[in-house]
Short mmCIF file of C-alpha atoms and ligand atoms in Angstrom, two decimals:
data_model
loop_
_atom_site.label_atom_id
_atom_site.label_comp_id
_atom_site.label_asym_id
_atom_site.label_seq_id
_atom_site.Cartn_x
_atom_site.Cartn_y
_atom_site.Cartn_z
CA UNK P 21 0.31 0.09 0.56
CA UNK P 22 0.99 4.16 -1.07
CA UNK P 23 2.03 5.83 2.00
CA UNK P 24 -0.72 8.00 3.25
CA UNK P 25 -0.81 11.53 1.91
CA UNK P 26 0.66 13.85 4.63
CA UNK P 27 -0.85 17.09 4.96
CA UNK P 28 -0.43 20.03 7.09
CA UNK P 29 -3.31 21.58 8.18
CA UNK P 30 -2.58 25.68 8.80
CA UNK P 31 -4.13 29.00 10.37
CA UNK P 32 -1.72 31.87 9.56
CA UNK P 33 -2.45 34.98 11.47
CA UNK P 34 -4.14 36.05 14.64
CA UNK P 35 -7.87 34.67 14.49
CA UNK P 36 -8.94 33.15 17.25
CA UNK P 37 -10.85 30.29 16.07
CA UNK P 38 -9.87 27.53 14.94
CA UNK P 39 -13.59 24.82 14.22
CA UNK P 40 -13.22 25.03 10.86
CA UNK P 41 -10.09 23.85 10.25
CA UNK P 42 -10.11 21.34 13.29
CA UNK P 43 -12.96 19.75 11.41
CA UNK P 44 -11.20 19.66 7.43
CA UNK P 45 -8.56 18.20 9.78
CA UNK P 46 -10.32 15.35 10.78
CA UNK P 47 -12.39 15.21 7.51
CA UNK P 48 -8.76 14.47 5.87
CA UNK P 49 -7.61 12.03 8.22
CA UNK P 50 -10.77 10.41 7.77
CA UNK P 51 -9.93 10.12 3.86
CA UNK P 52 -7.07 8.12 5.32
CA UNK P 53 -4.51 11.12 5.10
CA UNK P 54 -1.42 11.89 7.71
CA UNK P 55 -3.03 14.85 8.90
CA UNK P 56 -0.89 17.93 11.60
CA UNK P 57 -2.36 21.07 12.42
CA UNK P 58 -0.21 23.65 13.87
CA UNK P 59 -2.43 25.25 15.91
CA UNK P 60 -3.64 28.80 15.99
CA UNK P 61 -2.07 32.29 15.28
CA UNK P 62 0.98 31.02 13.37
CA UNK P 63 3.45 32.96 10.82
CA UNK P 64 3.89 32.59 7.61
CA UNK P 65 7.45 31.40 8.56
CA UNK P 66 7.08 29.37 11.11
CA UNK P 67 3.96 27.17 8.87
CA UNK P 68 6.63 26.95 5.96
CA UNK P 69 9.29 25.68 8.98
CA UNK P 70 6.96 22.83 9.95
CA UNK P 71 5.97 21.86 6.47
CA UNK P 72 9.66 20.74 5.85
CA UNK P 73 10.79 19.83 8.79
CA UNK P 74 7.64 17.15 8.33
CA UNK P 75 7.87 16.49 4.89
CA UNK P 76 4.09 17.39 4.16
CA UNK P 77 3.65 17.13 0.43
CA UNK P 78 0.44 19.89 0.99
CA UNK P 79 -0.11 22.97 3.21
CA UNK P 80 -4.14 23.34 3.77
CA UNK P 81 -3.78 27.19 4.84
CA UNK P 82 -7.38 28.46 6.86
CA UNK P 83 -8.19 32.10 7.87
CA UNK P 84 -11.58 33.58 8.69
CA UNK P 85 -10.00 37.25 9.59
CA UNK P 86 -10.12 38.71 6.17
CA UNK P 87 -5.87 38.45 5.94
CA UNK P 88 -5.76 35.57 3.41
CA UNK P 89 -4.74 38.40 1.10
CA UNK P 90 -1.07 38.68 2.64
CA UNK P 91 -0.93 35.97 4.36
CA UNK P 92 -1.44 33.27 2.12
CA UNK P 93 1.32 34.11 0.02
CA UNK P 94 3.29 35.21 2.54
CA UNK P 95 3.17 31.34 3.14
CA UNK P 96 3.97 30.11 -0.42
CA UNK P 97 6.91 32.86 -0.57
CA UNK P 98 8.43 30.84 2.78
CA UNK P 99 8.29 27.75 0.92
CA UNK P 100 9.70 29.03 -1.90
CA UNK P 101 12.28 30.15 0.49
CA UNK P 102 13.50 26.59 1.74
CA UNK P 103 13.60 25.38 -1.26
CA UNK P 104 10.04 23.58 -0.86
CA UNK P 105 8.19 25.57 -3.47
CA UNK P 106 6.93 22.60 -5.18
CA UNK P 107 4.71 21.37 -1.54
CA UNK P 108 0.79 22.09 -2.83
CA UNK P 109 -0.61 24.95 -0.80
CA UNK P 110 -4.61 24.59 -1.39
CA UNK P 111 -6.88 27.52 0.71
CA UNK P 112 -10.44 27.88 2.34
CA UNK P 113 -12.19 30.02 4.70
CA UNK P 114 -14.14 33.20 4.59
CA UNK P 115 -12.46 34.15 0.90
CA UNK P 116 -14.67 35.68 -1.68
CA UNK P 117 -14.64 35.25 -4.80
CA UNK P 118 -13.02 38.14 -6.66
CA UNK P 119 -9.89 37.64 -4.29
CA UNK P 120 -9.63 33.91 -5.68
CA UNK P 121 -7.46 35.32 -9.08
CA UNK P 122 -5.47 37.11 -6.99
CA UNK P 123 -4.53 34.36 -4.93
CA UNK P 124 -3.92 31.74 -7.15
CA UNK P 125 -1.55 34.08 -9.10
CA UNK P 126 0.66 34.32 -6.23
CA UNK P 127 0.83 30.00 -5.74
CA UNK P 128 -2.53 28.86 -4.09
CA UNK P 129 -2.85 26.07 -5.88
CA UNK P 130 -7.03 25.78 -5.01
CA UNK P 131 -9.43 27.72 -2.24
CA UNK P 132 -12.50 25.51 -1.20
CA UNK P 133 -14.50 27.86 0.31
CA UNK P 134 -17.78 27.36 2.46
CA UNK P 135 -19.47 24.57 2.04
CA UNK P 136 -16.93 22.80 -0.29
CA UNK P 137 -16.86 19.06 0.12
CA UNK P 138 -14.11 17.57 2.83
CA UNK P 139 -13.65 14.91 0.15
CA UNK P 140 -13.96 17.08 -3.04
CA UNK P 141 -10.78 18.88 -1.00
CA UNK P 142 -9.45 15.40 -0.02
CA UNK P 143 -9.80 14.13 -4.27
CA UNK P 144 -8.02 17.05 -5.24
CA UNK P 145 -5.10 16.47 -3.28
CA UNK P 146 -4.70 12.97 -4.02
CA UNK P 147 -4.84 13.85 -7.84
CA UNK P 148 -2.84 16.66 -7.18
CA UNK P 149 0.05 15.98 -4.97
CA UNK P 150 0.38 12.47 -7.15
CA UNK P 151 1.36 14.83 -10.11
CA UNK P 152 3.33 16.48 -8.11
CA UNK P 153 5.29 13.87 -5.79
CA UNK P 154 6.84 12.33 -9.52
CA UNK P 155 7.63 14.83 -11.19
CA UNK P 156 11.42 14.78 -11.81
CA UNK P 157 13.42 18.09 -10.86
CA UNK P 158 14.42 20.02 -13.81
CA UNK P 159 17.59 20.13 -15.82
CA UNK P 160 18.04 23.84 -16.14
CA UNK P 161 20.60 24.16 -18.90
CA UNK P 162 19.63 26.55 -21.68
CA UNK P 163 18.50 25.43 -24.13
CA UNK P 164 18.76 28.97 -26.20
CA UNK P 165 17.63 32.19 -25.60
CA UNK P 166 15.57 33.81 -27.60
CA UNK P 167 15.74 37.92 -29.02
CA UNK P 168 12.63 39.64 -31.24
CA UNK P 169 14.17 41.52 -34.08
CA UNK P 170 12.60 43.41 -37.15
CA UNK P 171 14.40 42.11 -39.92
CA UNK P 172 16.29 38.09 -39.63
CA UNK P 173 18.29 39.39 -43.23
CA UNK P 174 19.20 42.88 -41.65
CA UNK P 175 20.67 41.70 -38.02
CA UNK P 176 22.33 37.95 -38.55
CA UNK P 177 25.66 40.20 -39.38
CA UNK P 178 26.38 40.57 -35.91
CA UNK P 179 26.42 37.03 -35.51
CA UNK P 180 27.30 35.58 -38.11
CA UNK P 181 29.66 37.89 -39.32
CA UNK P 182 30.99 39.48 -36.61
CA UNK P 183 30.66 37.15 -33.59
CA UNK P 184 31.29 33.72 -36.22
CA UNK P 185 28.66 31.82 -35.02
CA UNK P 186 27.54 29.46 -37.45
CA UNK P 187 23.99 29.68 -38.73
CA UNK P 188 22.72 26.03 -38.26
CA UNK P 189 19.19 26.23 -39.00
CA UNK P 190 16.56 28.57 -40.33
CA UNK P 191 12.75 28.25 -40.05
CA UNK P 192 9.42 29.11 -40.77
CA UNK P 193 6.96 28.24 -37.78
CA UNK P 194 3.27 29.02 -39.40
CA UNK P 195 1.15 29.23 -36.17
CA UNK P 196 3.27 31.21 -34.21
CA UNK P 197 3.32 33.37 -37.34
CA UNK P 198 7.13 33.50 -37.07
CA UNK P 199 10.78 33.01 -39.12
CA UNK P 200 13.32 31.89 -36.84
CA UNK P 201 17.06 31.28 -37.30
CA UNK P 202 19.35 29.42 -34.80
CA UNK P 203 22.95 30.38 -34.34
CA UNK P 204 25.53 28.15 -32.49
CA UNK P 205 27.24 29.68 -29.84
CA UNK P 206 28.89 27.14 -28.03
CA UNK P 207 26.36 24.61 -25.78
CA UNK P 208 23.70 26.87 -26.48
CA UNK P 209 21.95 28.41 -29.26
CA UNK P 210 20.34 32.02 -30.59
CA UNK P 211 17.38 32.28 -31.57
CA UNK P 212 16.51 34.95 -33.50
CA UNK P 213 12.64 35.70 -34.36
CA UNK P 214 11.22 37.64 -36.97
CA UNK P 215 7.37 38.40 -36.95
CA UNK P 216 5.32 37.64 -40.43
CA UNK P 217 2.77 38.39 -39.59
CA UNK P 218 1.16 41.13 -36.76
CA UNK P 219 -0.42 38.27 -34.96
CA UNK P 220 2.38 37.38 -34.37
CA UNK P 221 3.23 37.07 -30.40
CA UNK P 222 6.57 38.70 -32.09
CA UNK P 223 5.31 41.23 -33.52
CA UNK P 224 3.42 42.64 -30.21
CA UNK P 225 6.53 42.21 -28.12
CA UNK P 226 8.56 44.47 -30.85
CA UNK P 227 5.86 47.15 -30.67
CA UNK P 228 5.72 46.98 -26.97
CA UNK P 229 10.00 46.87 -26.41
CA UNK P 230 11.92 47.01 -29.89
CA UNK P 231 14.43 44.49 -30.38
CA UNK P 232 15.80 42.66 -27.82
CA UNK P 233 15.98 39.74 -25.70
CA UNK P 234 12.48 37.73 -25.65
CA UNK P 235 12.92 34.30 -23.72
CA UNK P 236 14.64 31.92 -22.45
CA UNK P 237 14.62 28.21 -23.27
CA UNK P 238 15.15 25.54 -20.91
CA UNK P 239 16.15 22.43 -21.71
CA UNK P 240 13.63 19.60 -19.86
CA UNK P 241 13.40 15.96 -20.24
CA UNK P 242 9.55 16.52 -20.31
CA UNK P 243 7.71 19.06 -21.30
CA UNK P 244 4.66 18.09 -20.00
CA UNK P 245 6.19 17.51 -16.54
CA UNK P 246 7.55 21.20 -16.52
CA UNK P 247 4.38 22.69 -17.37
CA UNK P 248 2.77 20.28 -14.89
CA UNK P 249 5.69 21.20 -12.77
CA UNK P 250 5.70 25.37 -12.68
CA UNK P 251 1.06 24.70 -12.79
CA UNK P 252 1.65 23.21 -9.47
CA UNK P 253 4.19 26.06 -7.94
CA UNK P 254 1.33 28.14 -8.71
CA UNK P 255 3.42 30.29 -12.07
CA UNK P 256 1.46 31.00 -14.57
CA UNK P 257 0.98 29.44 -18.44
CA UNK P 258 0.71 30.55 -21.53
CA UNK P 259 1.08 26.65 -22.84
CA UNK P 260 -0.69 24.06 -21.15
CA UNK P 261 -0.07 21.19 -23.14
CA UNK P 262 3.54 20.82 -24.72
CA UNK P 263 3.36 21.99 -28.58
CA UNK P 264 5.93 21.64 -31.44
CA UNK P 265 7.94 24.63 -31.51
CA UNK P 266 11.18 25.39 -33.90
CA UNK P 267 14.17 23.21 -34.34
CA UNK P 268 12.00 19.97 -33.72
CA UNK P 269 11.04 20.40 -30.30
CA UNK P 270 8.57 20.05 -28.37
CA UNK P 271 7.92 23.63 -26.56
CA UNK P 272 5.84 24.94 -23.71
CA UNK P 273 5.91 28.40 -22.55
CA UNK P 274 5.67 29.76 -19.39
CA UNK P 275 4.33 33.05 -18.49
CA UNK P 276 6.64 36.12 -18.26
CA UNK P 277 5.40 37.39 -14.44
CA UNK P 278 6.28 33.99 -12.49
CA UNK P 279 10.00 34.51 -14.09
CA UNK P 280 11.12 38.30 -13.55
CA UNK P 281 10.09 39.72 -16.17
CA UNK P 282 11.37 36.93 -19.09
CA UNK P 283 9.85 34.92 -20.68
CA UNK P 284 10.68 30.94 -19.90
CA UNK P 285 10.23 28.10 -22.58
CA UNK P 286 10.81 25.00 -21.86
CA UNK P 287 11.81 22.59 -24.38
CA UNK P 288 12.43 19.20 -25.44
CA UNK P 289 13.79 17.22 -28.29
CA UNK P 290 11.35 15.71 -29.90
CA UNK P 291 13.35 11.91 -30.52
CA UNK P 292 13.50 11.19 -34.24
CA UNK P 293 12.35 7.45 -34.07
CA UNK P 294 9.89 8.11 -32.05
CA UNK P 295 6.28 6.33 -32.37
ZN1 ZN Z 319 12.64 28.83 -28.17
#
């Protein structure tokens, strides 16, 4: 039999009512989970410390005080600061509908409002924890750096003639309305991206920011898993599923808000004889 899922139920902040949290803790125990309860009035950092120490797979936060908009994201930050950003964080309590999108953006995977069933919550935890726990860490090797240009023909000389980088691949990607050129710089590539129409995201980028660095692409074993891992950690995705990119790769993008304004791409070489 598999080990039971370990969950930390925590009440950040100052409110002194924990009946709801206790009901959830007991309900999740009845669902076969191992539940640790922190007790009242914990700081986000205390909660993160216990979560790491107890090696939980999920943290369930409860708040009735109205301070959830500060406290919930602070718990996520504290977990990430301890290298535990892959712990699933969910929240519950008295939380207005309009707060939910922002909480999700800041890394709370799901919010359960009063009236949600504990069984539904347990199912959610089972599904998402199971996915997260089998995901291997990413390698993080930079595969290529994408650079937006108005015209590849007009900008390539700097790379080929001045830097002496070989042009290894050119391609048109109709789905993205771009033409790309790959130049080899040691073990990494540069990808020049030229928009072919106004419909291209690169055209929008050029209009807003001018030519320049457009994205960093990390090589991963599985784009699907990398996207799932990012989603579980609360980062906003631009691609829910891997799709075909240039240079024989599967790709997927994470929103630049996740990574300090720089668009992140995951890419995976498509095996030549796959399937
Ligand atoms: Zn790219």
